[in-house]
Coordinates of C-alpha atoms in Angstrom, one line a residue:
Chain A
M1 CA 119.9 112.4 123.4
T2 CA 120.8 114.2 120.2
D3 CA 118.3 116.9 118.9
M4 CA 118.0 114.4 115.3
A5 CA 116.8 111.5 117.7
V6 CA 114.1 114.4 119.4
E7 CA 113.3 115.6 115.7
A8 CA 112.6 111.6 114.3
T9 CA 110.8 110.7 117.7
A10 CA 108.4 113.3 116.8
T11 CA 107.7 112.5 112.8
G12 CA 108.1 108.6 113.5
R13 CA 104.3 108.3 113.1
D14 CA 104.5 111.2 109.9
Q15 CA 107.3 109.5 108.4
Y16 CA 105.9 106.0 107.9
R17 CA 102.3 107.3 106.7
A18 CA 104.9 109.0 104.3
L19 CA 106.8 106.5 103.5
A20 CA 103.6 103.8 102.9
F21 CA 102.2 107.2 100.9
R22 CA 104.8 106.8 98.3
R23 CA 104.9 103.1 97.9
I24 CA 101.6 103.5 97.1
V25 CA 102.0 106.0 94.9
I26 CA 105.3 104.1 92.6
L27 CA 102.4 100.7 92.6
S28 CA 100.0 103.3 91.2
V29 CA 103.0 104.4 88.6
L30 CA 103.9 100.9 87.9
A31 CA 100.2 99.9 87.2
F32 CA 99.3 102.9 84.7
A33 CA 103.2 102.2 83.1
L34 CA 101.6 99.2 82.7
A35 CA 98.4 99.4 81.5
V36 CA 100.2 102.0 78.4
S37 CA 102.3 98.8 78.2
V38 CA 99.4 96.2 77.1
S39 CA 97.9 99.0 75.6
V40 CA 100.7 99.6 72.6
D41 CA 101.4 95.8 72.9
M42 CA 98.4 95.6 71.6
A43 CA 98.1 98.2 69.1
L44 CA 101.6 96.8 67.7
G45 CA 101.5 94.0 65.0
P46 CA 101.5 93.0 60.7
A47 CA 98.1 94.7 60.5
N48 CA 98.3 98.3 61.0
Y49 CA 96.1 100.0 63.8
S50 CA 95.9 103.2 65.2
L51 CA 95.9 103.0 69.1
T52 CA 92.4 104.4 68.8
Q53 CA 91.0 102.1 67.2
V54 CA 92.8 99.6 69.8
L55 CA 91.4 101.2 71.9
S56 CA 87.5 101.5 70.9
T57 CA 87.7 97.8 70.1
I58 CA 88.4 97.3 73.7
F59 CA 86.3 98.4 75.5
D60 CA 83.6 98.2 73.0
P61 CA 84.1 95.4 70.6
A62 CA 80.3 95.4 69.6
T63 CA 80.7 98.4 66.9
A64 CA 84.3 97.5 65.8
A65 CA 85.0 96.1 62.0
N66 CA 85.3 91.8 62.2
Q67 CA 88.4 91.8 61.1
L68 CA 89.4 94.2 63.6
R69 CA 87.5 92.6 66.3
V70 CA 89.6 89.3 65.6
V71 CA 92.7 90.7 65.1
I72 CA 92.4 92.7 68.8
W73 CA 90.2 90.1 70.2
D74 CA 91.5 86.6 69.1
I75 CA 94.7 87.2 68.1
R76 CA 96.5 90.5 70.3
M77 CA 94.9 89.7 73.3
P78 CA 95.5 86.8 74.5
I79 CA 99.4 87.3 73.7
A80 CA 99.1 90.9 75.5
L81 CA 97.2 89.3 78.7
M82 CA 99.4 85.9 78.7
A83 CA 102.8 88.5 78.9
I84 CA 101.4 90.0 82.0
T85 CA 99.4 86.9 83.5
V86 CA 102.6 85.0 83.1
G87 CA 105.2 88.1 84.2
A88 CA 103.3 88.4 87.3
S89 CA 103.4 84.3 88.1
L90 CA 106.8 84.0 87.1
S91 CA 108.0 87.2 89.4
V92 CA 105.5 86.2 92.3
A93 CA 107.0 82.8 92.3
G94 CA 110.7 84.1 92.8
A95 CA 109.4 86.7 94.9
Q96 CA 108.2 84.1 97.7
M97 CA 111.3 81.6 96.6
Q98 CA 113.7 84.5 97.5
T99 CA 111.0 85.1 100.7
I100 CA 111.3 81.8 101.8
L101 CA 114.8 80.3 101.3
S102 CA 116.0 83.6 102.1
N103 CA 118.6 83.5 98.6
P104 CA 118.6 86.6 96.6
L105 CA 119.2 83.4 93.9
A106 CA 116.4 81.9 94.2
S107 CA 113.9 81.8 91.0
P108 CA 111.9 79.5 89.2
F109 CA 114.3 79.1 87.0
T110 CA 116.9 78.8 89.5
L111 CA 115.9 76.0 91.4
G112 CA 115.8 73.8 88.3
I113 CA 111.8 74.1 87.5
S114 CA 112.2 75.7 84.1
A115 CA 114.6 73.3 83.0
A116 CA 113.1 70.0 84.1
A117 CA 110.1 71.7 81.8
A118 CA 112.3 72.7 79.2
F119 CA 113.1 68.2 79.8
G120 CA 109.2 67.7 79.8
A121 CA 108.4 69.4 76.3
A122 CA 111.9 67.9 74.7
L123 CA 110.4 64.7 75.8
G124 CA 107.0 65.3 74.1
L125 CA 108.6 67.3 70.9
V126 CA 111.5 65.0 69.7
G127 CA 109.9 61.5 71.6
G128 CA 106.8 61.7 70.9
V129 CA 106.6 60.5 74.9
A130 CA 103.4 61.6 76.9
L131 CA 103.8 61.7 80.3
F132 CA 100.2 61.8 80.9
P133 CA 97.8 59.6 78.7
G134 CA 95.0 61.1 76.4
A135 CA 95.1 65.1 75.4
V136 CA 97.8 64.7 73.2
Q137 CA 97.0 67.7 71.4
Y138 CA 98.4 69.3 75.0
M139 CA 101.1 66.4 75.0
V140 CA 103.9 69.2 75.5
P141 CA 102.7 72.0 77.9
I142 CA 100.9 68.6 80.0
N143 CA 104.7 66.8 79.6
A144 CA 106.2 70.3 80.7
F145 CA 103.6 70.5 83.4
V146 CA 104.4 67.3 85.0
M147 CA 108.2 67.5 84.9
A148 CA 107.8 70.8 86.4
M149 CA 105.9 70.2 89.2
A150 CA 108.0 67.1 90.1
A151 CA 111.2 69.2 89.9
A152 CA 109.2 71.6 92.1
L153 CA 108.1 68.9 95.0
F154 CA 111.5 67.3 94.1
I155 CA 113.0 70.2 96.3
H156 CA 109.5 71.0 98.4
F157 CA 110.3 67.3 99.9
A158 CA 114.2 67.6 100.1
S159 CA 113.3 71.2 101.8
T160 CA 111.0 69.3 104.4
M161 CA 113.8 66.5 105.8
R162 CA 115.9 67.3 108.4
G163 CA 119.0 69.2 108.4
V164 CA 118.4 70.4 105.4
S165 CA 118.9 73.9 105.2
V166 CA 117.7 76.6 102.7
E167 CA 121.4 77.2 101.5
T168 CA 121.3 73.3 100.6
I169 CA 117.6 74.2 98.5
V170 CA 119.2 76.4 95.5
L171 CA 122.3 73.7 95.8
L172 CA 120.4 71.0 95.1
G173 CA 118.2 73.8 93.0
I174 CA 121.7 74.1 90.2
A175 CA 122.2 70.7 90.7
L176 CA 118.6 69.7 88.9
V177 CA 119.8 73.0 86.6
F178 CA 122.6 70.8 85.1
T179 CA 121.0 67.4 85.2
F180 CA 118.0 68.7 83.4
N181 CA 120.2 70.4 81.1
A182 CA 122.2 67.6 80.5
A183 CA 119.3 65.2 79.6
L184 CA 118.1 67.9 77.0
S185 CA 121.3 68.1 75.2
L186 CA 120.9 64.4 75.4
L187 CA 117.8 64.4 73.5
E188 CA 118.7 67.3 71.1
Y189 CA 121.3 65.4 69.8
L190 CA 119.5 62.5 69.3
A191 CA 116.5 64.6 67.9
S192 CA 115.3 65.0 64.1
E193 CA 116.5 68.3 63.0
Q194 CA 112.5 69.5 62.2
A195 CA 112.1 68.5 66.1
L196 CA 115.5 70.1 66.7
A197 CA 114.2 73.3 65.4
A198 CA 111.0 72.6 68.1
V199 CA 112.8 72.4 71.3
V200 CA 115.1 75.0 70.7
F201 CA 112.3 77.3 69.6
W202 CA 110.2 76.3 72.8
T203 CA 113.0 76.5 74.7
M204 CA 113.3 80.3 74.2
G205 CA 110.0 81.0 75.1
S206 CA 107.5 82.4 72.9
L207 CA 103.4 83.9 73.8
T208 CA 102.5 83.3 69.9
K209 CA 100.9 80.2 71.1
A210 CA 98.8 81.7 74.1
T211 CA 95.0 81.6 73.7
W212 CA 92.4 82.3 75.8
A213 CA 92.4 79.4 77.7
K214 CA 95.9 79.4 79.0
V215 CA 95.2 83.0 79.7
Y216 CA 92.5 81.9 82.1
V217 CA 94.1 79.2 83.8
T218 CA 97.4 81.4 84.7
A219 CA 95.0 84.0 85.5
A220 CA 92.8 82.0 88.1
I221 CA 96.2 80.8 89.6
L222 CA 97.2 84.0 90.4
V223 CA 93.5 84.8 91.4
V224 CA 93.8 82.2 94.0
T225 CA 97.3 82.2 95.0
V226 CA 98.4 85.9 95.6
P227 CA 95.1 86.3 97.9
L228 CA 96.7 83.5 100.0
F229 CA 99.9 85.0 100.1
M230 CA 98.6 88.4 101.1
R231 CA 96.7 86.7 104.6
N232 CA 99.7 86.1 105.0
A233 CA 102.0 89.0 104.5
W234 CA 103.0 90.2 107.8
A235 CA 104.4 86.8 108.5
L236 CA 106.0 86.1 105.4
T237 CA 107.9 89.8 105.8
A238 CA 108.4 88.0 108.9
L239 CA 110.2 85.3 107.9
R240 CA 113.0 87.6 106.6
L241 CA 114.3 88.2 109.8
G242 CA 115.7 84.4 110.2
D243 CA 113.7 81.8 111.5
D244 CA 114.4 81.9 115.1
K245 CA 113.3 86.0 114.9
A246 CA 110.2 85.4 113.0
A247 CA 109.6 82.3 115.2
S248 CA 109.7 84.2 118.2
M249 CA 107.1 86.5 116.4
G250 CA 105.3 83.6 116.6
V251 CA 105.6 82.6 113.2
N252 CA 104.8 78.4 112.7
V253 CA 108.0 78.6 110.1
R254 CA 108.1 75.5 109.3
R255 CA 104.6 75.4 108.2
L256 CA 104.6 79.0 106.8
R257 CA 107.7 77.4 104.6
L258 CA 106.2 74.4 103.3
T259 CA 102.4 75.5 102.2
T260 CA 104.2 78.6 100.6
M261 CA 106.6 76.3 98.8
M262 CA 104.0 74.1 97.3
T263 CA 101.9 76.8 96.2
V264 CA 104.8 78.8 94.3
S265 CA 105.5 75.0 92.8
L266 CA 102.4 75.8 90.9
L267 CA 102.6 79.5 90.7
A268 CA 106.0 78.5 88.4
A269 CA 105.1 75.4 87.1
I270 CA 101.6 76.4 84.7
P271 CA 103.3 79.8 83.0
V272 CA 106.3 77.3 81.9
S273 CA 104.3 74.6 80.7
F274 CA 103.0 77.2 78.9
V275 CA 105.0 79.1 77.2
G276 CA 108.6 77.9 77.8
T277 CA 111.6 78.9 79.6
I278 CA 111.4 82.3 80.2
G279 CA 114.1 82.5 83.4
F280 CA 114.5 86.5 83.5
V281 CA 111.7 87.4 84.9
G282 CA 111.3 85.4 87.9
L283 CA 115.0 86.2 89.1
V284 CA 114.6 90.0 88.3
G285 CA 111.2 91.0 88.8
P286 CA 110.9 90.2 92.8
H287 CA 114.2 92.1 93.2
I288 CA 112.8 95.4 91.0
A289 CA 110.2 95.6 93.0
R290 CA 112.1 95.0 96.5
M291 CA 114.7 98.1 95.0
V292 CA 111.0 100.1 94.6
V293 CA 109.0 99.8 97.0
G294 CA 111.0 97.4 100.3
E295 CA 110.0 93.9 101.5
D296 CA 107.3 94.7 103.3
Q297 CA 105.2 91.8 101.6
R298 CA 101.4 94.4 102.1
F299 CA 103.5 96.3 99.0
F300 CA 106.2 93.8 97.7
L301 CA 103.8 91.4 96.2
P302 CA 101.9 93.6 94.6
G303 CA 104.7 95.4 93.2
S304 CA 106.7 92.2 92.2
V305 CA 103.0 91.5 90.2
I306 CA 103.0 94.5 88.9
C307 CA 107.0 94.4 87.6
G308 CA 107.0 91.0 86.6
A309 CA 104.0 91.9 84.1
L310 CA 105.3 95.2 82.8
L311 CA 109.1 93.7 82.3
L312 CA 107.3 91.1 80.1
S313 CA 104.7 93.4 78.5
V314 CA 106.8 95.5 77.4
T315 CA 109.9 93.0 76.1
S316 CA 106.6 91.7 74.5
V317 CA 106.0 95.5 72.7
V318 CA 110.3 95.4 72.4
S319 CA 110.2 91.7 70.6
K320 CA 107.9 93.1 68.6
V321 CA 109.4 96.5 66.8
L322 CA 112.9 95.3 67.3
I323 CA 113.0 93.9 64.1
P324 CA 109.6 95.1 62.3
G325 CA 107.6 92.5 60.5
A326 CA 109.2 89.4 63.2
I327 CA 108.5 88.7 66.3
L328 CA 111.4 87.8 68.4
P329 CA 111.5 85.1 71.2
I330 CA 110.4 86.8 74.0
G331 CA 112.7 84.6 76.4
V332 CA 115.4 86.0 74.3
I333 CA 114.6 90.0 75.0
T334 CA 113.0 89.6 78.8
A335 CA 117.1 89.7 78.7
L336 CA 118.6 91.8 76.7
V337 CA 116.2 94.2 77.8
G338 CA 116.0 93.6 81.6
V339 CA 119.6 93.2 82.3
P340 CA 120.5 96.6 80.9
F341 CA 117.6 98.0 83.3
F342 CA 118.8 95.2 86.6
F343 CA 122.4 96.9 85.9
V344 CA 121.0 100.7 86.4
L345 CA 119.0 100.3 89.3
I346 CA 121.6 97.9 91.2
F347 CA 124.7 100.3 90.8
S348 CA 122.1 103.6 91.8
N349 CA 120.6 102.1 95.0
R350 CA 123.7 99.5 95.9
R351 CA 122.9 100.6 99.9
R352 CA 119.9 98.8 99.9
A353 CA 120.0 96.2 97.8
W354 CA 120.0 92.2 98.3
Chain B
M1 CA 101.3 89.9 138.8
V2 CA 102.7 87.0 136.9
A3 CA 105.6 84.0 137.8
L4 CA 107.5 81.6 135.8
A5 CA 108.0 78.3 137.1
L6 CA 110.7 75.7 135.5
Q7 CA 110.6 72.3 136.7
D8 CA 113.0 69.7 135.0
V9 CA 113.4 70.9 131.8
G10 CA 114.6 69.9 129.1
A11 CA 115.1 70.2 125.3
A12 CA 116.0 67.4 122.2
Y13 CA 116.1 67.5 118.8
G14 CA 115.6 64.2 117.5
R15 CA 116.3 62.1 119.6
T16 CA 119.8 63.7 120.7
T17 CA 118.4 65.4 124.1
V18 CA 120.7 69.0 124.4
L19 CA 119.4 70.2 127.6
S20 CA 118.3 68.7 130.4
G21 CA 117.4 69.3 134.2
V22 CA 116.6 72.9 134.5
T23 CA 114.8 73.1 137.6
T24 CA 114.4 76.9 139.3
D25 CA 112.2 78.6 141.9
L26 CA 109.4 80.6 141.2
L27 CA 110.9 84.1 139.1
E28 CA 109.0 86.9 140.5
S29 CA 107.5 89.7 137.9
G30 CA 109.9 92.6 137.8
S31 CA 113.1 90.2 138.4
V32 CA 116.3 89.6 136.3
T33 CA 117.7 86.4 136.1
A34 CA 120.7 85.5 134.5
V35 CA 121.4 82.2 132.8
I36 CA 125.8 81.6 132.3
G37 CA 127.9 79.1 131.5
P38 CA 130.4 78.4 128.6
N39 CA 130.0 78.2 125.1
A40 CA 127.6 76.1 123.6
A41 CA 126.5 74.7 127.0
G42 CA 122.6 75.2 125.7
K43 CA 122.1 78.9 126.8
S44 CA 120.1 79.2 123.5
T45 CA 118.6 75.8 123.5
F46 CA 117.2 76.9 127.2
F47 CA 115.3 79.6 125.7
K48 CA 114.2 78.6 123.1
R49 CA 112.7 75.4 124.9
I50 CA 111.1 78.5 127.3
A51 CA 109.4 79.9 124.1
S52 CA 108.0 77.0 123.2
L53 CA 110.3 77.2 119.9
I54 CA 111.4 73.4 120.3
S55 CA 109.9 70.6 122.4
G56 CA 111.3 68.7 125.5
P57 CA 110.5 67.3 128.7
G58 CA 109.1 68.9 132.0
V59 CA 107.1 72.1 133.2
V60 CA 107.4 75.2 131.9
Q61 CA 104.5 77.3 133.7
L62 CA 103.6 80.7 133.7
S63 CA 100.8 81.8 136.3
D64 CA 98.4 84.7 136.4
T65 CA 98.1 85.9 133.0
D66 CA 95.5 87.7 132.7
R67 CA 96.7 89.1 128.8
G68 CA 95.8 86.9 126.2
K69 CA 98.4 87.3 123.9
K70 CA 101.4 84.9 124.0
T71 CA 103.6 86.3 126.1
I72 CA 106.8 84.6 127.0
C73 CA 108.8 86.7 124.2
Y74 CA 112.7 84.7 122.7
M75 CA 115.0 87.6 121.5
P76 CA 117.6 85.8 119.8
Q77 CA 121.5 86.4 119.8
D78 CA 121.4 86.2 115.7
T79 CA 120.3 89.6 114.5
G80 CA 121.9 89.6 111.3
A81 CA 119.5 90.5 108.6
N82 CA 119.5 91.0 104.8
A83 CA 116.0 91.9 104.4
V84 CA 115.3 95.4 102.9
L85 CA 113.2 97.1 105.7
T86 CA 113.8 99.6 107.9
V87 CA 114.0 99.2 111.5
Y88 CA 111.0 101.0 112.0
E89 CA 108.9 98.2 109.5
S90 CA 110.9 95.5 111.7
V91 CA 109.6 96.9 114.5
L92 CA 106.0 97.3 113.2
L93 CA 106.1 93.9 111.7
S94 CA 107.1 92.5 115.0
A95 CA 104.0 94.1 116.4
K96 CA 101.4 93.8 114.0
Q97 CA 101.9 89.3 113.5
G98 CA 98.8 87.9 113.6
G99 CA 96.8 91.3 112.9
G100 CA 95.4 93.1 110.0
W101 CA 97.0 95.3 107.7
R102 CA 96.0 98.3 108.8
V103 CA 98.2 99.9 110.9
S104 CA 96.2 102.4 113.5
D105 CA 98.5 105.6 115.4
D106 CA 98.0 104.5 118.4
E107 CA 100.7 101.3 117.2
L108 CA 102.5 103.6 115.5
G109 CA 102.9 105.6 118.2
S110 CA 103.6 102.8 120.4
I111 CA 106.7 101.8 118.0
D112 CA 107.9 105.6 118.8
A113 CA 107.7 105.6 122.1
I114 CA 109.9 102.0 122.3
L115 CA 112.5 104.3 120.0
K116 CA 112.4 106.6 122.0
S117 CA 112.7 104.8 124.9
L118 CA 116.2 102.8 123.4
R119 CA 117.3 105.9 122.5
I120 CA 117.8 104.4 118.6
S121 CA 115.0 107.0 117.4
D122 CA 117.4 108.3 115.1
L123 CA 117.6 105.3 112.9
A124 CA 113.9 104.1 112.8
F125 CA 114.1 105.1 108.6
K126 CA 117.6 103.7 108.4
G127 CA 118.0 100.7 106.7
L128 CA 118.6 97.0 108.7
G129 CA 121.3 96.5 106.5
E130 CA 122.9 99.8 107.4
L131 CA 123.4 99.5 111.0
S132 CA 126.5 98.4 113.0
G133 CA 125.9 95.1 115.2
G134 CA 125.3 97.2 118.8
Q135 CA 122.6 99.0 116.7
R136 CA 121.1 96.0 115.2
Q137 CA 120.9 94.4 119.2
L138 CA 118.8 97.4 120.4
V139 CA 116.3 97.4 117.2
S140 CA 116.1 93.4 118.2
L141 CA 115.3 94.3 121.7
A142 CA 112.8 97.2 120.4
Q143 CA 111.2 94.3 117.9
A144 CA 111.1 91.7 121.6
L145 CA 109.5 95.2 123.8
V146 CA 106.7 96.2 121.4
R147 CA 105.3 92.5 121.9
E148 CA 104.6 93.8 125.3
P149 CA 106.0 90.1 127.3
E150 CA 105.8 89.1 130.4
V151 CA 108.6 87.5 129.9
L152 CA 111.5 88.4 127.9
L153 CA 114.5 86.1 127.6
M154 CA 117.2 88.0 126.2
D155 CA 120.3 86.0 124.7
E156 CA 123.4 87.7 124.8
P157 CA 122.0 91.3 124.4
T158 CA 125.0 92.9 125.0
S159 CA 127.7 90.8 123.2
A160 CA 127.6 93.9 120.4
L161 CA 127.5 96.8 122.5
D162 CA 130.4 98.9 123.4
L163 CA 130.8 99.1 127.3
H164 CA 128.5 102.7 127.5
R165 CA 125.4 101.3 125.5
Q166 CA 126.3 98.0 127.7
I167 CA 125.4 99.6 131.2
D168 CA 123.1 101.9 129.3
V169 CA 120.8 98.4 128.3
L170 CA 120.7 96.5 131.3
D171 CA 119.7 99.7 133.4
F172 CA 117.1 100.4 130.7
V173 CA 116.0 96.5 131.3
S174 CA 116.0 96.3 134.5
E175 CA 114.5 99.6 135.3
L176 CA 111.6 98.1 132.8
A177 CA 111.2 94.4 134.6
V178 CA 109.8 96.6 137.2
R179 CA 108.1 99.4 135.8
K180 CA 106.6 96.5 133.7
G181 CA 106.3 93.5 135.7
M182 CA 108.3 92.1 133.7
I183 CA 110.3 88.4 134.4
V184 CA 113.5 88.9 132.1
L185 CA 115.9 86.0 131.9
I186 CA 119.5 87.3 130.3
A187 CA 122.2 85.3 129.2
L188 CA 125.7 86.9 129.6
H189 CA 129.0 86.5 129.8
D190 CA 130.1 89.2 132.3
L191 CA 129.5 87.9 135.0
N192 CA 130.4 91.5 136.8
H193 CA 127.1 92.0 134.6
A194 CA 124.8 88.8 136.3
L195 CA 126.4 90.2 139.6
R196 CA 125.5 93.7 139.5
Y197 CA 121.8 93.4 137.8
C198 CA 120.4 90.4 138.2
Q199 CA 119.1 88.7 141.6
N200 CA 119.2 85.0 140.4
T201 CA 121.1 83.2 138.1
I202 CA 121.1 79.6 135.9
V203 CA 124.8 77.9 135.9
I204 CA 124.5 75.8 132.3
A205 CA 127.1 73.5 131.1
D206 CA 127.1 71.1 128.9
G207 CA 123.7 70.9 128.7
V208 CA 122.8 70.1 132.0
M209 CA 121.7 73.3 134.7
V210 CA 124.6 72.6 137.1
A211 CA 123.0 75.6 139.6
S212 CA 120.0 77.9 140.2
G213 CA 119.6 80.2 143.1
P214 CA 120.7 84.2 144.5
T215 CA 123.7 85.6 142.5
K216 CA 125.5 86.0 145.1
S217 CA 126.0 82.7 146.4
V218 CA 125.5 80.8 142.8
I219 CA 128.9 82.8 141.3
N220 CA 131.8 81.5 143.9
D221 CA 135.5 81.0 143.0
G222 CA 134.4 77.1 143.5
M223 CA 131.9 77.6 140.4
L224 CA 134.1 79.8 138.6
R225 CA 136.9 76.7 138.6
D226 CA 134.2 73.9 137.9
I227 CA 132.7 75.5 134.9
Y228 CA 134.7 78.4 133.4
R229 CA 137.9 76.5 134.2
V230 CA 139.9 79.9 135.7
A231 CA 141.2 80.6 139.3
A232 CA 138.9 83.7 140.4
R233 CA 138.7 85.7 143.7
I234 CA 135.0 87.7 144.8
E235 CA 135.9 90.8 145.9
T236 CA 134.3 93.7 147.3
C237 CA 134.9 96.8 145.8
S238 CA 135.1 100.0 146.8
L239 CA 131.6 100.3 145.9
G240 CA 130.4 97.6 148.2
R241 CA 129.4 95.5 145.1
P242 CA 131.1 92.3 144.6
M243 CA 133.1 91.8 141.1
V244 CA 134.4 88.6 139.7
I245 CA 138.6 89.5 139.1
V246 CA 140.1 86.7 137.4
D247 CA 143.4 85.7 138.3
R248 CA 143.9 83.3 135.6
A249 CA 142.5 80.1 133.4
I250 CA 143.0 76.7 134.6

């Protein structure tokens, strides 16, 4: 045995403790960055308020001026919180899709859930078709949700069929993307000019339609699903070692994969139906988390939540400051902001990337 | 003391029977049994069936288990992993399945001890993706051993190891079997390893058990001719050990 080995043995436990501590520090720093980003997001807007004004209105709304309170609490805060809940949801959904399918390309976007939602929304915007009768004012998000869930359930049931491998699932998802995109193009071709504009805007993804009700729904789904995943943290991590290995460790692989897929479907469909196609977060959020805290789900899951939330929150800020006075569609900005950052991470971390 | 008995054990994927008729004498704790046979004979299926990872007819009976946890541990052949985990984490993961989030000093201590005993402590904080095939097999063994199994099923554990490591691992495992009172079954391709380390041998071909019993009686010229399709002799070397000498493929 080499001297190095002896030394490593003596400190293996301590090294592990240090590693875990480092990850907690990283998560804390990211959480702090998120808090800063959300504050800046709320401070930015056509009406010029200082950061101190904004913060005092958030923490002490009773003493704030009426106009300030309305702008912060009713306009900016739902958008800022929508950014973090949607970012967190899509990122967690992507993280678990990548985990259970053992594929770095899996995400709500690549599995066709976003494309299905866009098609559902377009059905409402172009043809006035309500997939769920009643609640006409919510026709577009409900249509999007119905189609997104349909796509997710299709993927889910396909994955339960005998002989369908995880690679096949990803292929099926990509086939769904093409199918729904083609159907969407057809609708766009047939649409009036006004409806076409609405569809194009919807598919770009936007936070400007955020309301407190939407924030509550998205947050509630997160609050219910994340603890479910956390409870299975060891088992989910084991899945990444391969099905046989996980099963030999006592994990019920089939059941875990199915329940996770069901939960993830909900987690992906809800935010997409509220804010439109924001594909990038679900793919990249978990990759960034994986690079900075590894794949132990006890760290990876909170990491994905925070990275997704931070990515979309920073994007929300950038979408406001890029052209002063205009709020650019967040789906577009997400990719423009995220891709260079993602490249830097990949090239600086080649050894350990997927 | 535990003992494992297999009676007419088979396995099926859906309606397709892939293994049938495996019956053995009582396998006792401390013993090492070789499972041999040509490629795709059903050795991995056999292991998965014993570990209850797939279902099938027959009885797998483990007697006198006094520990409550699941104690049959299958160590798969496929050790490839692209997970972003360190060796240490991957072994911890195996130890903690079904447990809480908190990791005690004792648990970490047992991981240190296992890595040390396999002489891979220096790999502890390397990523799984950085390991060679042989190193991965040793990590896989560590993941199995940390669960303290009473029955350890090793699927070609030496296939990616150099000669030194092969002997090292087999020495270690057979010594461990005796020390911990484990029952070890090893799928092997090298029949000289079977002759050297395993008291008993089970031969599987085309999904059927064709022979089972003491290694020295099971591995003979006739079996090598019929099952492996080679002309071979069993000769005793200068140290008195039986060795398989292959003359040619038939």
